[in-house]
């Protein structure tokens, strides 16, 4: 199962530009800010930086609503700044990956504005239809953010489709011109020296039919007509043939609700180089706020084993700008925040595939404390809150449920030091509040502390860099009762054994897992805390075995 491409041994760091570093004191992160932190990122030990969208946008969905693919939002800088970022990154051997958001555009994109006129050549760039009858949309689909997936436009007396908010109309990939426009965008950035794309909701963009969806789901009803459709597979293969195969690049799919069979097909047919599955995030029904179960490590283990053994390569992640912080989701933010962060780091960085680290994950940042969902900057949280208001919940429960899916959690400013606004900005006012825990959790203080989460990340990244078993090795799950996570990575004659306790209790290591001659390569515990035969709460160890 050896895979060698230029991306194979790389670790990718996701930057959420709005919250990474503000260079001009307006409370909003920007490109110059990113440039000022490139040395930090190099020193951390990552290889590529994926930037969440920085294109011109009304920011209705924080940039995932693009108004012009060829210009940079003034909040972040200019195209010259971006070119400079490419150059400065290149000097340090870092590569830049862009977010490609083409399932939809913003309703402020010139194409969409023009398309509202039925006689415009842009009409067919989007999906316009007559209603079933007066006031009734063309089908019963619901948007991923809840509510109907169609909006009526009185100017043209038809409805347009939007799988996300009504300000994010879906592009029509049945139109050859749209496909060509996307290829033009790809070449534009690849020719600039960009290393590749993280392709937003890419398995939803080709609608096979517009028939009614099954079921009653308040979000995503109708999915069976577009998720991983035949046309979607063909489209991605076409991007490869026409564009990607001509560059040294990487193509990463964000593939909602994907299954193993489709995953294999994307990889084996050169449609994607890797993809994000959502089972990890949803292992406790997290994405269905009303049905969430109490998290257990075995849920996470089971889905990870399924994917690790199911496909040849994965995009591994525990956090991103859409998910809560991993310590809050899979760890214990109250009693064991640091230990949780380190144990989760071991998991994320020793699986087979490309590891993704989300900004702030490397210092153990946690969720924002409870907020009024109405004050959320996140459109999906506000929409869910509106639906919940119609149901018989107390205010307290509604807050709790809406807050669970609030994407502001992981979007707060990066915590650089203990100065004003955590050193993210010179302004006291930032676009999202700084997490109040910044005095304890920040880059400066952690750099100085040998036992910090940050220094543990560095050690782990170094280990990964010098030991190719972690890159090329096969993944071998080891079955254990209870909640322990255990697996081996095997490459040629080399074996690494990973043992992770994601519970808050001490665990006795089962006899069959204690291997003679195993040599400890790295432990999440300080050396003096290590106890043979036992795992402390949230302890993770990596051994070399013969
Ligand atoms: C992806 C993005 C998310 C966005 C959505 C619509 O899931 O990660 O932030 O809201 O697509 O573009
Ligand atoms: Ca700024």
Coordinates of C-alpha atoms and ligand atoms in Angstrom, one line a residue:
X1 CA 0.0 0.0 0.0
X2 CA 2.8 2.4 -0.7
X3 CA 1.8 5.8 -2.0
X4 CA 4.4 8.2 -3.1
X5 CA 3.4 11.6 -4.4
X6 CA 4.8 14.9 -3.6
X7 CA 2.1 15.5 -1.0
X8 CA 2.5 12.1 0.7
X9 CA 4.8 13.1 3.6
X10 CA 3.4 16.6 4.1
X11 CA 1.5 17.9 7.1
X12 CA -1.1 20.5 6.4
X13 CA -2.0 23.4 8.7
X14 CA -5.4 25.1 8.2
X15 CA -5.4 28.9 8.6
X16 CA -8.7 30.7 9.2
X17 CA -7.4 34.0 7.9
X18 CA -9.9 36.2 9.6
X19 CA -8.7 35.0 13.0
X20 CA -5.1 34.2 12.5
X21 CA -3.2 37.5 12.8
X22 CA -4.2 41.1 12.3
X23 CA -1.4 43.3 11.0
X24 CA -3.2 46.7 10.9
X25 CA -5.2 46.8 14.1
X26 CA -8.7 46.7 12.6
X27 CA -9.6 43.6 14.6
X28 CA -9.6 41.3 11.5
X29 CA -6.8 38.9 10.5
X30 CA -5.1 39.5 7.2
X31 CA -2.5 38.3 4.7
X32 CA 0.3 40.5 6.1
X33 CA -0.5 38.9 9.4
X34 CA -0.1 35.5 8.0
X35 CA 3.2 36.5 6.5
X36 CA 4.4 37.7 9.9
X37 CA 3.8 34.2 11.3
X38 CA 5.4 32.1 8.6
X39 CA 8.5 31.5 10.7
X40 CA 6.3 30.3 13.6
X41 CA 4.7 27.8 11.2
X42 CA 8.0 26.6 9.8
X43 CA 9.3 26.1 13.3
X44 CA 6.2 24.2 14.3
X45 CA 7.1 21.7 11.6
X46 CA 4.2 21.8 9.1
X47 CA 4.6 21.8 5.3
X48 CA 1.5 23.3 3.7
X49 CA -0.9 26.0 4.7
X50 CA -4.5 25.7 3.6
X51 CA -6.2 29.1 3.7
X52 CA -10.0 29.3 4.2
X53 CA -11.4 31.7 1.6
X54 CA -9.9 35.1 1.2
X55 CA -11.7 36.1 -2.0
X56 CA -14.0 39.1 -2.4
X57 CA -17.2 38.2 -0.6
X58 CA -20.1 39.8 1.3
X59 CA -19.1 37.3 4.1
X60 CA -22.6 36.1 4.6
X61 CA -21.0 32.6 5.2
X62 CA -17.6 34.0 6.2
X63 CA -16.2 33.9 2.7
X64 CA -17.8 30.6 1.6
X65 CA -19.9 32.9 -0.5
X66 CA -17.5 34.1 -3.2
X67 CA -18.4 37.3 -5.1
X68 CA -15.2 37.3 -7.3
X69 CA -12.8 34.4 -7.6
X70 CA -10.1 36.6 -9.0
X71 CA -9.8 39.3 -6.3
X72 CA -8.9 39.3 -2.6
X73 CA -11.3 40.7 0.0
X74 CA -10.0 44.1 1.1
X75 CA -10.2 43.0 4.8
X76 CA -7.4 40.6 4.0
X77 CA -5.3 42.7 1.6
X78 CA -4.7 42.7 -2.1
X79 CA -3.7 40.3 -4.8
X80 CA -0.1 41.8 -4.5
X81 CA -0.2 40.8 -0.8
X82 CA -1.2 37.3 -1.8
X83 CA 1.6 37.1 -4.3
X84 CA 4.0 38.2 -1.6
X85 CA 2.6 35.5 0.7
X86 CA 3.3 32.9 -2.0
X87 CA 6.9 34.1 -2.3
X88 CA 7.6 34.3 1.4
X89 CA 6.1 30.9 2.0
X90 CA 8.2 29.5 -0.9
X91 CA 11.4 30.9 0.6
X92 CA 10.7 28.8 3.7
X93 CA 9.7 25.7 1.8
X94 CA 6.0 26.1 2.8
X95 CA 3.3 25.6 0.2
X96 CA -0.1 27.3 0.0
X97 CA -3.4 25.5 -0.6
X98 CA -6.5 27.5 -1.5
X99 CA -10.1 26.8 -0.7
X100 CA -12.1 26.3 -3.8
X101 CA -15.8 27.1 -3.3
X102 CA -17.7 26.3 -6.5
X103 CA -20.8 24.4 -5.5
X104 CA -22.2 27.9 -5.2
X105 CA -21.2 31.6 -5.5
X106 CA -22.5 34.5 -3.5
X107 CA -25.7 36.1 -4.7
X108 CA -23.5 39.2 -5.1
X109 CA -21.4 37.5 -7.8
X110 CA -21.7 39.3 -11.2
X111 CA -22.8 36.0 -12.8
X112 CA -25.7 35.7 -10.4
X113 CA -26.7 39.3 -10.7
X114 CA -26.8 38.9 -14.5
X115 CA -28.6 35.5 -14.3
X116 CA -31.6 37.1 -12.6
X117 CA -32.5 38.3 -16.1
X118 CA -34.1 35.2 -17.9
X119 CA -32.6 36.3 -21.2
X120 CA -29.1 36.7 -19.9
X121 CA -26.3 34.4 -21.1
X122 CA -25.6 33.8 -17.4
X123 CA -29.1 32.5 -16.7
X124 CA -28.0 28.9 -17.1
X125 CA -25.0 29.4 -14.8
X126 CA -27.5 28.7 -12.0
X127 CA -30.4 26.4 -11.4
X128 CA -33.6 28.3 -12.0
X129 CA -37.0 26.6 -12.2
X130 CA -40.7 27.4 -12.1
X131 CA -42.5 26.5 -8.8
X132 CA -44.8 23.4 -8.6
X133 CA -47.6 25.9 -8.4
X134 CA -47.9 29.5 -7.0
X135 CA -45.8 29.9 -3.9
X136 CA -44.6 26.3 -3.9
X137 CA -40.9 25.6 -4.7
X138 CA -39.9 23.3 -7.6
X139 CA -39.2 20.4 -5.1
X140 CA -39.1 19.6 -1.4
X141 CA -35.4 19.8 -0.8
X142 CA -34.1 21.4 2.3
X143 CA -30.9 23.4 2.6
X144 CA -27.9 22.0 4.6
X145 CA -28.4 25.0 6.9
X146 CA -32.2 24.0 7.4
X147 CA -35.2 25.6 5.7
X148 CA -36.2 25.3 2.0
X149 CA -33.4 25.0 -0.6
X150 CA -35.2 27.3 -3.0
X151 CA -35.8 31.0 -3.0
X152 CA -38.3 32.8 -5.2
X153 CA -37.0 35.7 -7.2
X154 CA -39.8 38.2 -8.1
X155 CA -37.6 39.9 -10.7
X156 CA -37.5 36.8 -12.9
X157 CA -40.6 35.0 -11.4
X158 CA -38.7 31.8 -10.9
X159 CA -37.0 30.0 -8.0
X160 CA -33.3 29.4 -7.7
X161 CA -31.6 26.5 -5.9
X162 CA -29.3 26.9 -2.9
X163 CA -28.1 24.0 -0.9
X164 CA -26.8 26.5 1.7
X165 CA -28.1 29.9 2.6
X166 CA -30.3 31.8 0.2
X167 CA -27.3 34.2 -0.4
X168 CA -25.4 31.2 -1.8
X169 CA -27.0 30.2 -5.1
X170 CA -25.8 26.8 -6.6
X171 CA -23.9 26.8 -9.8
X172 CA -25.2 24.6 -12.6
X173 CA -22.6 22.0 -13.5
X174 CA -24.7 20.7 -16.4
X175 CA -23.6 23.9 -18.2
X176 CA -20.3 23.4 -20.0
X177 CA -19.5 27.1 -19.5
X178 CA -19.6 26.7 -15.7
X179 CA -17.2 23.8 -15.9
X180 CA -14.8 25.9 -18.1
X181 CA -15.1 28.8 -15.6
X182 CA -14.0 26.6 -12.8
X183 CA -11.1 25.2 -14.8
X184 CA -10.0 28.8 -15.5
X185 CA -10.0 29.5 -11.7
X186 CA -7.9 26.4 -11.1
X187 CA -5.3 27.3 -13.7
X188 CA -5.2 30.9 -12.5
X189 CA -4.1 29.9 -9.0
X190 CA -2.0 26.9 -10.0
X191 CA -0.1 29.1 -12.4
X192 CA 0.6 31.5 -9.6
X193 CA 2.3 28.7 -7.7
X194 CA -0.5 27.6 -5.4
X195 CA 0.0 23.9 -4.5
X196 CA -3.6 22.8 -4.7
X197 CA -7.1 23.1 -3.4
X198 CA -9.4 22.0 -0.6
X199 CA -12.6 21.7 -2.5
X200 CA -15.6 22.8 -0.6
X201 CA -18.6 20.5 -0.4
X202 CA -17.3 19.0 -3.7
X203 CA -19.4 15.9 -3.6
X204 CA -22.6 17.9 -3.8
X205 CA -22.1 20.0 -6.9
X206 CA -23.6 17.8 -9.6
X207 CA -27.3 17.5 -9.3
X208 CA -28.4 14.3 -11.1
X209 CA -32.1 15.2 -10.9
X210 CA -34.3 17.7 -9.2
X211 CA -36.9 15.2 -8.1
X212 CA -38.4 15.4 -4.6
X213 CA -36.3 14.1 -1.8
X214 CA -37.3 11.3 0.6
X215 CA -37.9 11.7 4.3
X216 CA -38.6 14.7 6.4
X217 CA -35.2 15.9 7.3
X218 CA -35.1 19.6 8.1
X219 CA -31.7 19.8 6.5
X220 CA -30.2 18.1 3.4
X221 CA -33.5 16.5 2.2
X222 CA -33.0 15.5 -1.4
X223 CA -29.4 14.5 -1.0
X224 CA -29.9 11.2 -2.7
X225 CA -30.2 13.2 -6.0
X226 CA -26.8 14.9 -5.8
X227 CA -24.5 13.3 -3.2
X228 CA -21.5 11.6 -4.9
X229 CA -23.5 11.3 -8.1
X230 CA -22.2 9.7 -11.3
X231 CA -22.0 13.2 -12.8
X232 CA -20.0 14.3 -9.8
X233 CA -17.4 11.5 -10.3
X234 CA -17.1 12.3 -14.0
X235 CA -16.7 16.0 -13.3
X236 CA -13.8 15.5 -10.9
X237 CA -12.1 13.1 -13.2
X238 CA -12.4 15.8 -15.9
X239 CA -10.8 18.4 -13.7
X240 CA -7.9 15.9 -13.3
X241 CA -7.6 15.2 -17.0
X242 CA -7.9 18.8 -18.1
X243 CA -6.0 20.6 -15.3
X244 CA -4.6 18.8 -12.2
X245 CA -2.7 16.1 -14.1
X246 CA -0.6 18.9 -15.6
X247 CA 0.6 20.2 -12.3
X248 CA 2.4 19.0 -9.2
X249 CA -0.5 19.6 -6.9
X250 CA -2.9 18.2 -4.4
X251 CA -6.6 18.0 -4.5
X252 CA -8.5 17.5 -1.3
X253 CA -12.2 17.0 -1.2
X254 CA -14.6 18.1 1.5
X255 CA -17.1 15.2 1.1
X256 CA -20.1 15.4 3.3
X257 CA -21.8 12.0 4.2
X258 CA -19.4 10.0 2.0
X259 CA -19.2 6.2 2.2
X260 CA -16.2 3.9 1.7
X261 CA -17.3 2.8 -1.8
X262 CA -17.4 6.4 -3.1
X263 CA -14.3 7.2 -1.2
X264 CA -12.4 4.5 -3.0
X265 CA -13.7 5.6 -6.3
X266 CA -12.6 9.2 -5.8
X267 CA -9.1 8.0 -4.9
X268 CA -8.6 5.1 -7.3
X269 CA -9.9 7.0 -10.3
X270 CA -7.7 10.1 -9.7
X271 CA -10.8 12.2 -8.9
X272 CA -9.4 13.4 -5.5
X273 CA -6.0 12.8 -3.8
X274 CA -7.7 12.6 -0.4
X275 CA -10.9 13.6 1.2
X276 CA -12.5 14.5 4.6
X277 CA -15.1 12.1 5.8
X278 CA -17.6 13.3 8.4
X279 CA -18.1 10.1 10.4
X280 CA -15.4 11.2 12.9
X281 CA -17.2 14.4 13.6
X282 CA -20.5 12.6 13.7
X283 CA -19.5 9.5 15.7
X284 CA -21.8 10.5 18.5
X285 CA -24.5 12.0 16.2
X286 CA -22.9 15.4 16.8
X287 CA -24.2 16.8 13.5
X288 CA -27.8 16.0 14.5
X289 CA -28.2 18.2 17.6
X290 CA -31.3 16.6 18.8
X291 CA -29.9 13.0 18.7
X292 CA -26.4 13.5 20.1
X293 CA -25.2 10.7 22.3
X294 CA -22.7 11.1 25.1
X295 CA -19.3 10.8 23.5
X296 CA -17.4 7.5 24.0
X297 CA -13.8 6.9 22.7
X298 CA -15.0 3.6 21.1
X299 CA -17.3 5.5 18.8
X300 CA -14.4 7.5 17.5
X301 CA -12.2 4.4 17.3
X302 CA -14.7 2.5 15.3
X303 CA -15.1 5.1 12.6
X304 CA -11.4 5.7 12.4
X305 CA -10.7 2.0 12.0
X306 CA -13.4 1.8 9.3
X307 CA -11.8 4.5 7.2
X308 CA -8.2 3.6 7.9
X309 CA -8.8 0.0 6.7
X310 CA -11.3 1.0 4.0
X311 CA -9.4 3.3 1.7
X312 CA -5.7 3.7 0.8
X313 CA -5.3 7.3 1.9
X314 CA -7.1 9.7 4.2
X315 CA -7.3 13.4 5.0
X316 CA -7.1 13.1 8.8
X317 CA -8.5 15.8 11.0
X318 CA -10.1 16.4 14.3
X319 CA -10.8 20.1 14.0
X320 CA -11.6 22.7 11.4
X321 CA -13.5 25.9 11.1
X322 CA -16.9 24.1 11.1
X323 CA -16.4 21.8 14.1
X324 CA -16.1 22.5 17.8
X325 CA -12.6 22.4 19.3
X326 CA -11.5 18.7 19.7
X327 CA -10.8 19.0 23.4
X328 CA -14.4 19.9 23.9
X329 CA -15.7 17.2 21.6
X330 CA -13.5 14.2 22.3
X331 CA -11.6 15.2 25.4
X332 CA -12.1 16.7 28.9
X333 CA -11.8 20.5 28.8
X334 CA -12.3 20.8 32.5
X335 CA -10.1 18.2 34.2
X336 CA -7.7 17.2 31.5
X337 CA -7.5 19.9 28.8
X338 CA -3.7 19.6 28.1
X339 CA -3.6 15.8 28.4
X340 CA -6.6 15.6 26.1
X341 CA -4.9 17.8 23.5
X342 CA -1.8 15.7 23.5
X343 CA -3.6 12.4 23.3
X344 CA -5.7 13.7 20.4
X345 CA -2.5 15.0 18.7
X346 CA -1.0 11.5 18.8
X347 CA -4.1 10.0 17.2
X348 CA -4.3 12.6 14.5
X349 CA -0.6 12.5 13.6
X350 CA 0.0 8.8 13.6
X351 CA -2.8 7.6 11.4
X352 CA -2.2 6.7 7.8
X353 CA -2.9 9.6 5.5
X354 CA -2.3 13.4 5.5
X355 CA -2.7 15.0 8.9
X356 CA -4.5 18.4 9.1
X357 CA -3.9 20.7 12.1
X358 CA -6.3 23.5 12.5
X359 CA -4.9 26.8 13.8
X360 CA -4.9 26.9 17.6
X361 CA -5.3 23.1 17.9
X362 CA -1.5 23.0 18.5
X363 CA -1.8 25.1 21.6
X364 CA -5.0 23.4 22.9
X365 CA -7.5 26.1 22.2
X366 CA -11.0 25.4 23.4
X367 CA -14.6 26.4 22.6
X368 CA -16.0 29.8 23.4
X369 CA -18.2 29.9 26.5
X370 CA -22.0 29.8 26.0
X371 CA -23.4 32.7 24.0
X372 CA -26.7 33.9 22.8
X373 CA -27.1 32.1 19.4
X374 CA -28.7 35.3 18.0
X375 CA -25.4 37.1 18.5
X376 CA -23.5 34.4 16.6
X377 CA -21.5 35.4 13.6
X378 CA -22.4 32.0 12.1
X379 CA -25.3 31.9 9.7
X380 CA -26.0 28.2 10.2
X381 CA -26.2 28.6 14.0
X382 CA -28.6 31.5 13.6
X383 CA -30.8 29.4 11.2
X384 CA -30.8 26.4 13.5
X385 CA -31.8 28.8 16.3
X386 CA -34.8 30.0 14.3
X387 CA -36.0 26.5 13.8
X388 CA -35.5 25.6 17.5
X389 CA -37.5 28.7 18.4
X390 CA -40.6 27.0 16.8
X391 CA -40.2 23.9 18.9
X392 CA -41.2 23.7 22.6
X393 CA -37.8 24.1 24.2
X394 CA -36.9 26.3 27.2
X395 CA -34.6 29.1 26.4
X396 CA -31.8 27.3 28.2
X397 CA -32.1 24.2 26.2
X398 CA -32.4 26.1 22.9
X399 CA -29.2 28.0 23.8
X400 CA -27.5 24.8 24.6
X401 CA -28.6 23.0 21.4
X402 CA -27.9 25.9 19.1
X403 CA -24.6 26.6 20.8
X404 CA -23.5 23.1 20.2
X405 CA -23.5 23.6 16.4
X406 CA -22.2 27.2 16.7
X407 CA -19.3 27.4 14.3
X408 CA -17.9 30.5 16.1
X409 CA -16.3 28.1 18.6
X410 CA -13.3 27.3 16.6
X411 CA -13.2 30.7 14.8
X412 CA -12.1 32.9 17.7
X413 CA -8.8 34.8 17.3
X414 CA -5.6 32.8 17.5
X415 CA -4.0 33.2 21.0
X416 CA -0.4 34.4 20.5
X417 CA 0.4 35.9 23.9
X418 CA -1.2 37.3 27.0
X419 CA -1.3 41.0 25.8
X420 CA -4.3 42.8 24.5
X421 CA -6.5 40.6 22.3
X422 CA -4.1 37.7 22.9
X423 CA -1.6 39.4 20.6
X424 CA -3.9 38.7 17.6
X425 CA -4.6 42.4 17.1
X426 CA -3.5 45.7 18.7
X427 CA -7.2 46.6 18.8
X428 CA -9.3 45.6 21.9
X429 CA -12.2 45.0 19.6
X430 CA -11.9 41.9 17.4
X431 CA -14.4 40.6 14.9
X432 CA -15.1 37.7 17.3
X433 CA -14.3 37.8 21.0
X434 CA -11.0 36.3 22.1
X435 CA -11.5 33.3 24.3
X436 CA -11.1 34.4 27.9
X437 CA -8.7 31.6 28.6
X438 CA -6.0 33.3 26.5
X439 CA -3.8 34.2 29.5
X440 CA -3.1 30.5 30.1
X441 CA -3.4 29.2 26.6
X442 CA -1.2 31.0 24.2
X443 CA 1.9 30.5 21.9
X444 CA 4.3 32.7 23.9
X445 CA 3.8 31.0 27.3
X446 CA 3.7 27.5 25.7
X447 CA 6.9 28.1 23.8
X448 CA 8.7 28.6 27.1
X449 CA 7.2 25.6 28.8
X450 CA 8.8 22.2 27.9
X451 CA 5.6 20.3 29.0
X452 CA 3.2 22.4 26.9
X453 CA 0.8 21.2 24.2
X454 CA 2.8 23.3 21.7
X455 CA 6.1 21.6 22.4
X456 CA 4.5 18.2 22.4
X457 CA 3.2 19.0 18.8
X458 CA 6.7 20.0 17.8
X459 CA 8.2 16.7 19.2
X460 CA 5.5 14.7 17.5
X461 CA 5.9 16.5 14.1
X462 CA 9.7 15.9 14.3
X463 CA 9.2 12.2 15.1
X464 CA 6.9 11.9 12.1
X465 CA 9.4 13.7 9.9
X466 CA 12.3 11.4 10.7
X467 CA 10.4 8.1 10.8
X468 CA 8.9 7.1 7.5
X469 CA 6.8 4.3 9.1
X470 CA 4.3 7.0 10.0
X471 CA 4.1 8.2 6.4
X472 CA 4.3 5.0 4.4
X473 CA 3.3 2.3 6.9
X474 CA 0.1 0.3 6.6
X475 CA -2.5 0.7 9.3
X476 CA -3.2 -2.4 11.4
X477 CA -6.0 -2.0 14.0
X478 CA -5.8 -4.0 17.2
X479 CA -9.0 -5.1 18.7
X480 CA -9.4 -4.2 22.4
X481 CA -12.4 -4.3 24.7
X482 CA -13.7 -1.1 26.2
X483 CA -12.4 2.3 25.1
X484 CA -8.7 1.9 24.4
X485 CA -7.4 2.8 21.0
X486 CA -4.6 0.6 19.8
X487 CA -3.0 0.1 16.4
X488 CA 0.2 -0.6 14.6
X489 CA 1.8 1.1 11.6
X490 CA 3.9 -1.3 9.6
X491 CA 6.5 -0.5 6.9
X492 CA 9.0 -3.0 5.6
X493 CA 10.5 -4.6 8.7
X494 CA 9.5 -1.7 10.9
X495 CA 6.6 -1.6 13.3
X496 CA 5.2 1.2 15.5
X497 CA 2.6 0.6 18.1
X498 CA 0.3 3.3 19.3
X499 CA -1.8 3.1 22.4
X500 CA -4.2 5.8 23.4
X501 CA -6.5 6.3 26.4
X502 CA -9.1 8.9 25.6
X503 CA -10.9 8.5 29.0
X504 CA -10.5 10.4 32.2
X505 CA -9.7 7.1 34.1
X506 CA -6.5 5.2 34.6
X507 CA -6.6 2.0 32.5
X508 CA -4.7 -1.3 33.0
X509 CA -3.1 -2.3 29.7
X510 CA -4.5 -5.7 28.7
X511 CA -1.8 -8.4 28.9
X512 CA -1.8 -9.2 25.2
X513 CA -0.9 -5.7 24.4
X514 CA 2.3 -5.6 26.6
X515 CA 5.0 -6.6 24.1
X516 CA 8.5 -7.7 25.1
X517 CA 11.2 -5.4 23.9
X518 CA 8.9 -2.6 23.0
X519 CA 10.8 0.7 23.1
X520 CA 9.0 3.9 24.0
X521 CA 9.5 6.5 21.3
X522 CA 7.2 9.2 22.7
X523 CA 4.7 9.6 25.5
X524 CA 2.2 12.3 26.1
X525 CA 3.1 12.1 29.8
X526 CA 6.1 13.8 31.3
X527 CA 8.8 11.1 31.6
X528 CA 8.5 10.8 35.4
X529 CA 4.8 10.1 35.1
X530 CA 5.2 7.0 32.9
X531 CA 4.0 3.8 34.6
X532 CA 4.6 0.4 33.0
X533 CA 1.5 -1.6 32.4
X534 CA -0.9 1.3 33.0
X535 CA -2.2 4.3 31.0
X536 CA -3.0 7.4 32.9
X537 CA -6.1 9.5 32.0
X538 CA -5.6 10.7 28.4
X539 CA -2.2 9.2 28.0
X540 CA -1.0 8.3 24.6
X541 CA 2.2 6.4 23.8
X542 CA 4.1 5.5 20.7
X543 CA 6.4 2.4 20.8
X544 CA 8.9 0.9 18.4
X545 CA 8.5 -2.9 18.3
X546 CA 10.4 -5.6 16.6
Ligands
LIG1 C1 -18.3 23.9 3.8 C2 -17.5 24.9 4.6 C3 -18.4 25.7 5.4 C4 -19.5 26.4 4.5 C5 -20.1 25.4 3.6 C6 -20.8 26.1 2.5 O1 -18.8 22.9 4.6 O2 -16.5 24.3 5.3 O3 -17.8 26.6 6.3 O4 -20.4 27.0 5.3 O5 -19.2 24.5 3.0 O6 -19.9 26.6 1.6
LIG2 CA1 -6.5 43.5 9.7

